[in-house]
Tab-separated table of C-alpha atoms in Angstrom:
chain	number	residue	atom	x	y	z
A	1	MET	CA	67.886	112.083	100.435
A	2	LYS	CA	67.977	109.659	103.362
A	3	ARG	CA	70.344	106.674	103.267
A	4	GLU	CA	67.489	104.177	103.041
A	5	ASP	CA	65.937	106.119	100.143
A	6	ILE	CA	69.235	106.136	98.231
A	7	ILE	CA	69.601	102.376	98.737
A	8	GLU	CA	66.089	101.767	97.429
A	9	ARG	CA	66.728	104.021	94.441
A	10	LEU	CA	69.948	102.168	93.574
A	11	ILE	CA	68.207	98.793	93.961
A	12	ALA	CA	65.434	99.959	91.631
A	13	PHE	CA	67.988	100.977	88.981
A	14	LEU	CA	69.682	97.586	89.195
A	15	LEU	CA	66.449	95.581	89.113
A	16	ASP	CA	65.446	97.452	85.956
A	17	ALA	CA	68.771	96.348	84.440
A	18	ILE	CA	68.576	92.747	85.726
A	19	PRO	CA	64.828	92.068	86.087
A	20	GLU	CA	65.286	88.311	86.586
A	21	TYR	CA	66.143	89.094	90.240
A	22	LYS	CA	62.947	91.035	90.995
A	23	ALA	CA	61.012	88.112	92.479
A	24	GLU	CA	63.923	87.107	94.713
A	25	ALA	CA	64.559	90.701	95.784
A	26	ALA	CA	60.927	91.044	96.852
A	27	THR	CA	61.502	88.424	99.564
A	28	ILE	CA	64.308	90.395	101.263
A	29	PRO	CA	63.270	92.127	104.537
A	30	MET	CA	62.866	95.882	104.422
A	31	ASP	CA	65.273	96.726	107.254
A	32	ILE	CA	68.266	98.834	106.180
A	33	PRO	CA	71.052	96.234	106.723
A	34	SER	CA	69.157	93.642	104.646
A	35	ARG	CA	68.471	96.122	101.842
A	36	ARG	CA	72.106	97.272	101.893
A	37	TYR	CA	73.245	93.657	101.529
A	38	LEU	CA	70.778	93.192	98.660
A	39	LEU	CA	72.306	96.221	96.953
A	40	ARG	CA	75.790	94.716	97.236
A	41	CYS	CA	74.565	91.384	95.860
A	42	LEU	CA	72.905	93.051	92.881
A	43	MET	CA	76.073	95.044	92.225
A	44	ASN	CA	78.036	91.784	92.298
A	45	VAL	CA	75.855	90.088	89.659
A	46	TRP	CA	75.499	93.051	87.283
A	47	ASP	CA	76.833	92.176	83.834
A	48	PRO	CA	78.565	95.142	82.157
A	49	HIS	CA	76.887	94.157	78.878
A	50	ARG	CA	73.701	95.508	80.473
A	51	THR	CA	73.030	99.228	80.423
A	52	LEU	CA	72.720	101.377	83.518
A	53	PRO	CA	71.830	105.083	83.277
A	54	ALA	CA	74.361	107.765	84.149
A	55	ALA	CA	72.107	108.725	87.065
A	56	TYR	CA	72.809	105.357	88.676
A	57	PHE	CA	76.584	105.822	88.570
A	58	SER	CA	76.516	109.353	89.950
A	59	LEU	CA	74.164	108.391	92.797
A	60	GLU	CA	76.144	105.233	93.584
A	61	GLN	CA	79.482	107.046	93.676
A	62	ALA	CA	78.176	109.711	96.061
A	63	PHE	CA	76.648	107.028	98.282
A	64	LEU	CA	79.772	104.840	98.394
A	65	LYS	CA	82.078	107.791	99.035
A	66	ARG	CA	79.940	108.755	102.009
A	67	GLU	CA	80.195	105.184	103.292
A	68	THR	CA	83.975	105.346	102.863
A	69	GLU	CA	84.131	108.452	105.034
A	70	GLU	CA	82.040	106.702	107.689
A	71	LYS	CA	84.553	103.809	107.762
A	72	VAL	CA	87.290	106.359	108.663
A	73	PRO	CA	89.961	106.288	105.930
A	74	VAL	CA	93.568	105.595	106.935
A	75	GLU	CA	96.354	107.720	105.436
A	76	ALA	CA	99.008	105.393	104.001
A	77	ARG	CA	101.834	107.868	104.506
A	78	THR	CA	101.292	107.820	108.286
A	79	LEU	CA	101.960	104.076	108.509
A	80	PHE	CA	105.688	104.201	107.714
A	81	ALA	CA	108.359	104.574	110.365
A	82	SER	CA	110.925	107.243	109.551
A	83	GLY	CA	113.119	106.223	106.637
A	84	ARG	CA	111.300	102.925	106.051
A	85	LYS	CA	109.965	101.897	102.623
A	86	VAL	CA	108.035	98.826	103.806
A	87	THR	CA	105.406	98.420	106.510
A	88	ILE	CA	102.583	96.115	107.612
A	89	TRP	CA	99.014	97.219	108.247
A	90	GLN	CA	96.175	94.982	109.395
A	91	GLY	CA	92.690	96.018	108.372
A	92	ASP	CA	90.255	96.649	105.551
A	93	ILE	CA	92.248	97.586	102.438
A	94	THR	CA	89.315	99.633	101.110
A	95	ARG	CA	89.959	102.171	103.911
A	96	LEU	CA	93.497	103.004	102.790
A	97	VAL	CA	94.242	106.425	101.335
A	98	ALA	CA	97.106	105.250	99.132
A	99	ASP	CA	98.181	105.965	95.594
A	100	ALA	CA	97.136	102.400	94.735
A	101	ILE	CA	95.807	99.271	96.364
A	102	VAL	CA	96.347	95.871	94.771
A	103	ASN	CA	93.429	93.640	93.852
A	104	ALA	CA	93.909	89.874	93.552
A	105	ALA	CA	91.753	89.516	90.445
A	106	ASN	CA	90.528	86.582	88.408
A	107	SER	CA	91.539	86.238	84.770
A	108	ALA	CA	88.345	87.889	83.458
A	109	MET	CA	89.318	91.006	85.472
A	110	LEU	CA	85.688	91.997	86.024
A	111	GLY	CA	85.432	91.392	89.751
A	112	CYS	CA	83.730	88.593	91.673
A	113	PHE	CA	80.225	87.683	90.482
A	114	MET	CA	79.358	85.627	93.601
A	115	PRO	CA	76.783	87.675	95.572
A	116	GLY	CA	78.217	88.916	98.845
A	117	HIS	CA	81.360	86.774	98.589
A	118	ASN	CA	84.074	87.721	101.100
A	119	CYS	CA	87.063	87.585	98.720
A	120	ILE	CA	89.275	90.650	98.260
A	121	ASP	CA	88.138	91.022	94.634
A	122	ASN	CA	84.506	91.309	95.729
A	123	ALA	CA	85.334	93.667	98.604
A	124	ILE	CA	87.285	96.077	96.387
A	125	HIS	CA	84.736	96.124	93.560
A	126	SER	CA	81.843	96.523	96.019
A	127	ALA	CA	83.519	99.512	97.691
A	128	ALA	CA	84.673	101.115	94.427
A	129	GLY	CA	81.305	100.805	92.705
A	130	LEU	CA	80.191	99.504	89.331
A	131	GLU	CA	82.231	102.087	87.448
A	132	LEU	CA	85.214	99.898	88.314
A	133	ARG	CA	83.635	96.837	86.666
A	134	LYS	CA	82.677	98.991	83.695
A	135	ALA	CA	86.249	100.307	83.387
A	136	CYS	CA	87.679	96.785	83.614
A	137	TYR	CA	85.240	95.593	80.951
A	138	GLU	CA	86.294	98.388	78.603
A	139	LEU	CA	89.945	97.671	79.353
A	140	MET	CA	89.757	93.906	78.789
A	141	GLN	CA	87.302	93.750	75.850
A	142	GLY	CA	86.577	90.095	76.572
A	143	ARG	CA	90.238	89.058	76.858
A	144	GLU	CA	91.714	87.002	79.681
A	145	GLU	CA	94.451	88.561	81.810
A	146	PRO	CA	97.632	86.438	81.954
A	147	THR	CA	98.817	85.340	85.388
A	148	GLY	CA	101.601	87.466	86.846
A	149	GLN	CA	100.912	90.708	84.961
A	150	ALA	CA	99.211	93.900	86.167
A	151	LYS	CA	96.810	96.569	84.965
A	152	LEU	CA	95.822	99.936	86.440
A	153	THR	CA	92.370	101.507	86.777
A	154	PRO	CA	91.026	104.467	88.750
A	155	GLY	CA	89.827	103.770	92.288
A	156	PHE	CA	86.442	105.480	91.770
A	157	ALA	CA	84.667	105.549	95.178
A	158	LEU	CA	87.683	104.098	96.999
A	159	PRO	CA	89.942	106.437	99.004
A	160	ALA	CA	92.866	105.031	96.984
A	161	ARG	CA	93.541	106.888	93.725
A	162	TYR	CA	94.062	103.712	91.707
A	163	VAL	CA	93.610	99.950	91.775
A	164	LEU	CA	96.343	97.653	90.486
A	165	HIS	CA	94.780	94.406	89.283
A	166	THR	CA	96.886	91.259	89.109
A	167	VAL	CA	96.030	87.578	88.641
A	168	GLY	CA	97.953	85.304	90.963
A	169	PRO	CA	98.722	81.623	90.379
A	170	ILE	CA	96.142	79.037	91.411
A	171	VAL	CA	97.744	76.221	93.391
A	172	ARG	CA	96.434	72.754	92.626
A	173	GLY	CA	98.188	70.233	94.809
A	174	GLU	CA	101.889	70.763	95.405
A	175	VAL	CA	103.321	74.258	94.922
A	176	THR	CA	105.635	74.300	91.902
A	177	ALA	CA	108.616	76.442	90.946
A	178	ARG	CA	106.397	77.952	88.257
A	179	ASP	CA	103.845	78.981	90.926
A	180	HIS	CA	106.660	80.740	92.813
A	181	GLU	CA	107.816	82.498	89.648
A	182	LEU	CA	104.316	83.684	88.727
A	183	LEU	CA	103.552	85.009	92.205
A	184	ARG	CA	106.825	86.927	92.276
A	185	SER	CA	105.903	88.334	88.860
A	186	CYS	CA	102.621	89.672	90.291
A	187	TYR	CA	104.523	91.845	92.766
A	188	LEU	CA	107.153	92.990	90.280
A	189	SER	CA	104.562	93.773	87.589
A	190	CYS	CA	102.509	95.867	90.015
A	191	LEU	CA	105.595	97.801	91.066
A	192	ASP	CA	106.604	98.358	87.431
A	193	VAL	CA	103.179	99.809	86.607
A	194	ALA	CA	103.138	101.889	89.797
A	195	GLN	CA	106.579	103.319	89.084
A	196	ALA	CA	105.659	104.076	85.468
A	197	HIS	CA	102.739	106.171	86.785
A	198	HIS	CA	104.894	107.848	89.481
A	199	LEU	CA	102.911	106.345	92.362
A	200	GLU	CA	104.526	106.707	95.774
A	201	THR	CA	102.531	104.292	97.959
A	202	VAL	CA	101.198	100.850	97.034
A	203	ALA	CA	99.256	98.535	99.362
A	204	PHE	CA	99.488	94.839	98.520
A	205	CYS	CA	96.941	92.310	99.662
A	206	CYS	CA	98.091	88.704	100.259
A	207	ILE	CA	97.905	87.640	96.618
A	208	SER	CA	96.819	84.041	95.883
A	209	THR	CA	96.533	82.994	99.545
A	210	GLY	CA	92.726	82.880	99.641
A	211	VAL	CA	90.683	80.795	97.230
A	212	PHE	CA	93.817	80.354	95.056
A	213	HIS	CA	95.361	78.227	97.876
A	214	PHE	CA	98.976	79.458	97.875
A	215	PRO	CA	100.514	78.594	101.288
A	216	HIS	CA	100.546	81.727	103.436
A	217	ARG	CA	104.150	81.708	104.633
A	218	ALA	CA	105.621	80.839	101.230
A	219	ALA	CA	103.536	83.608	99.641
A	220	ALA	CA	104.716	86.143	102.231
A	221	GLU	CA	108.357	85.173	101.709
A	222	ILE	CA	108.003	85.660	97.950
A	223	ALA	CA	106.206	88.983	98.411
A	224	ILE	CA	108.799	90.436	100.782
A	225	ASP	CA	111.737	89.169	98.733
A	226	ALA	CA	110.302	90.597	95.493
A	227	VAL	CA	109.571	94.009	97.034
A	228	ARG	CA	112.973	94.261	98.729
A	229	ASP	CA	114.779	93.348	95.505
A	230	TYR	CA	112.758	95.859	93.493
A	231	GLN	CA	113.320	98.681	95.957
A	232	ALA	CA	117.050	97.899	96.078
A	233	GLU	CA	117.261	98.159	92.284
A	234	HIS	CA	115.059	101.265	91.869
A	235	ALA	CA	115.824	104.309	93.982
A	236	ASP	CA	112.427	105.834	93.189
A	237	ALA	CA	110.409	102.642	93.815
A	238	PRO	CA	107.095	103.092	95.640
A	239	ARG	CA	106.850	102.575	99.359
A	240	VAL	CA	104.943	99.363	100.081
A	241	ILE	CA	102.290	98.449	102.618
A	242	PHE	CA	101.712	94.742	103.142
A	243	ASN	CA	98.027	94.751	103.981
A	244	VAL	CA	96.924	91.759	106.036
A	245	PHE	CA	93.446	90.940	107.245
A	246	LYS	CA	93.984	87.796	109.336
A	247	ASP	CA	96.080	87.517	112.487
A	248	GLU	CA	97.857	84.533	110.903
A	249	ASP	CA	99.164	86.666	108.042
A	250	ARG	CA	100.175	89.533	110.336
A	251	GLU	CA	102.232	87.169	112.475
A	252	ILE	CA	103.906	85.662	109.394
A	253	TYR	CA	104.854	89.049	107.911
A	254	GLU	CA	106.087	90.358	111.254
A	255	ASP	CA	108.230	87.265	111.745
A	256	ILE	CA	109.804	87.433	108.282
A	257	LEU	CA	110.450	91.177	108.412
A	258	ARG	CA	112.139	90.823	111.801
């Protein structure tokens, strides 16, 4: 089946599940990039209370895995200098072939419901596919995830085996000591879960620095300090990739690690 035919088939499945978007979807141009963006938006707004057939999930997973291969996955183990347990990598975290990548989640833990939003939560869920939202829904059962803890799910269509989900602190005004404590807990909780599952490589995004407004340098200092302390205390701790997307964050991490 051609790529454009698969996209149309997936859109049709989703519009059957969420028919209130049919009129709006009909106004989207028929070129492939526009239809692909429509597919992502419909994936973003799908409520896991609504049923999708097994055929949707199998077709979506095959489609997304093919897209992952086209993006050229990056092997995490090749990013570490000899003997090093920490490294920096700038790029799209959904390309990393790691044991786990870390998602900066919201407290509902179901992914971002804003169509096409550019947050890390949306990017990871969109690349992993709706089986990730479904798994998170089954895991949470309507509960809210406390800030600073972590949960593990499969990676589904991602090249990473697993996703570690953690809710970082939201900064409102001045950063408090409690904000510092909770952000540090995010890193330590993820490493605890990773170690418990014998994971060897974990890629952290810059937790809380986006729409949660934690200052970038302070967040990086906490992240590096927490990871160094954990690795010093646990001989079998995972190796860590600090994944950065912006030049600003790369420069901050490079400066601190120097």
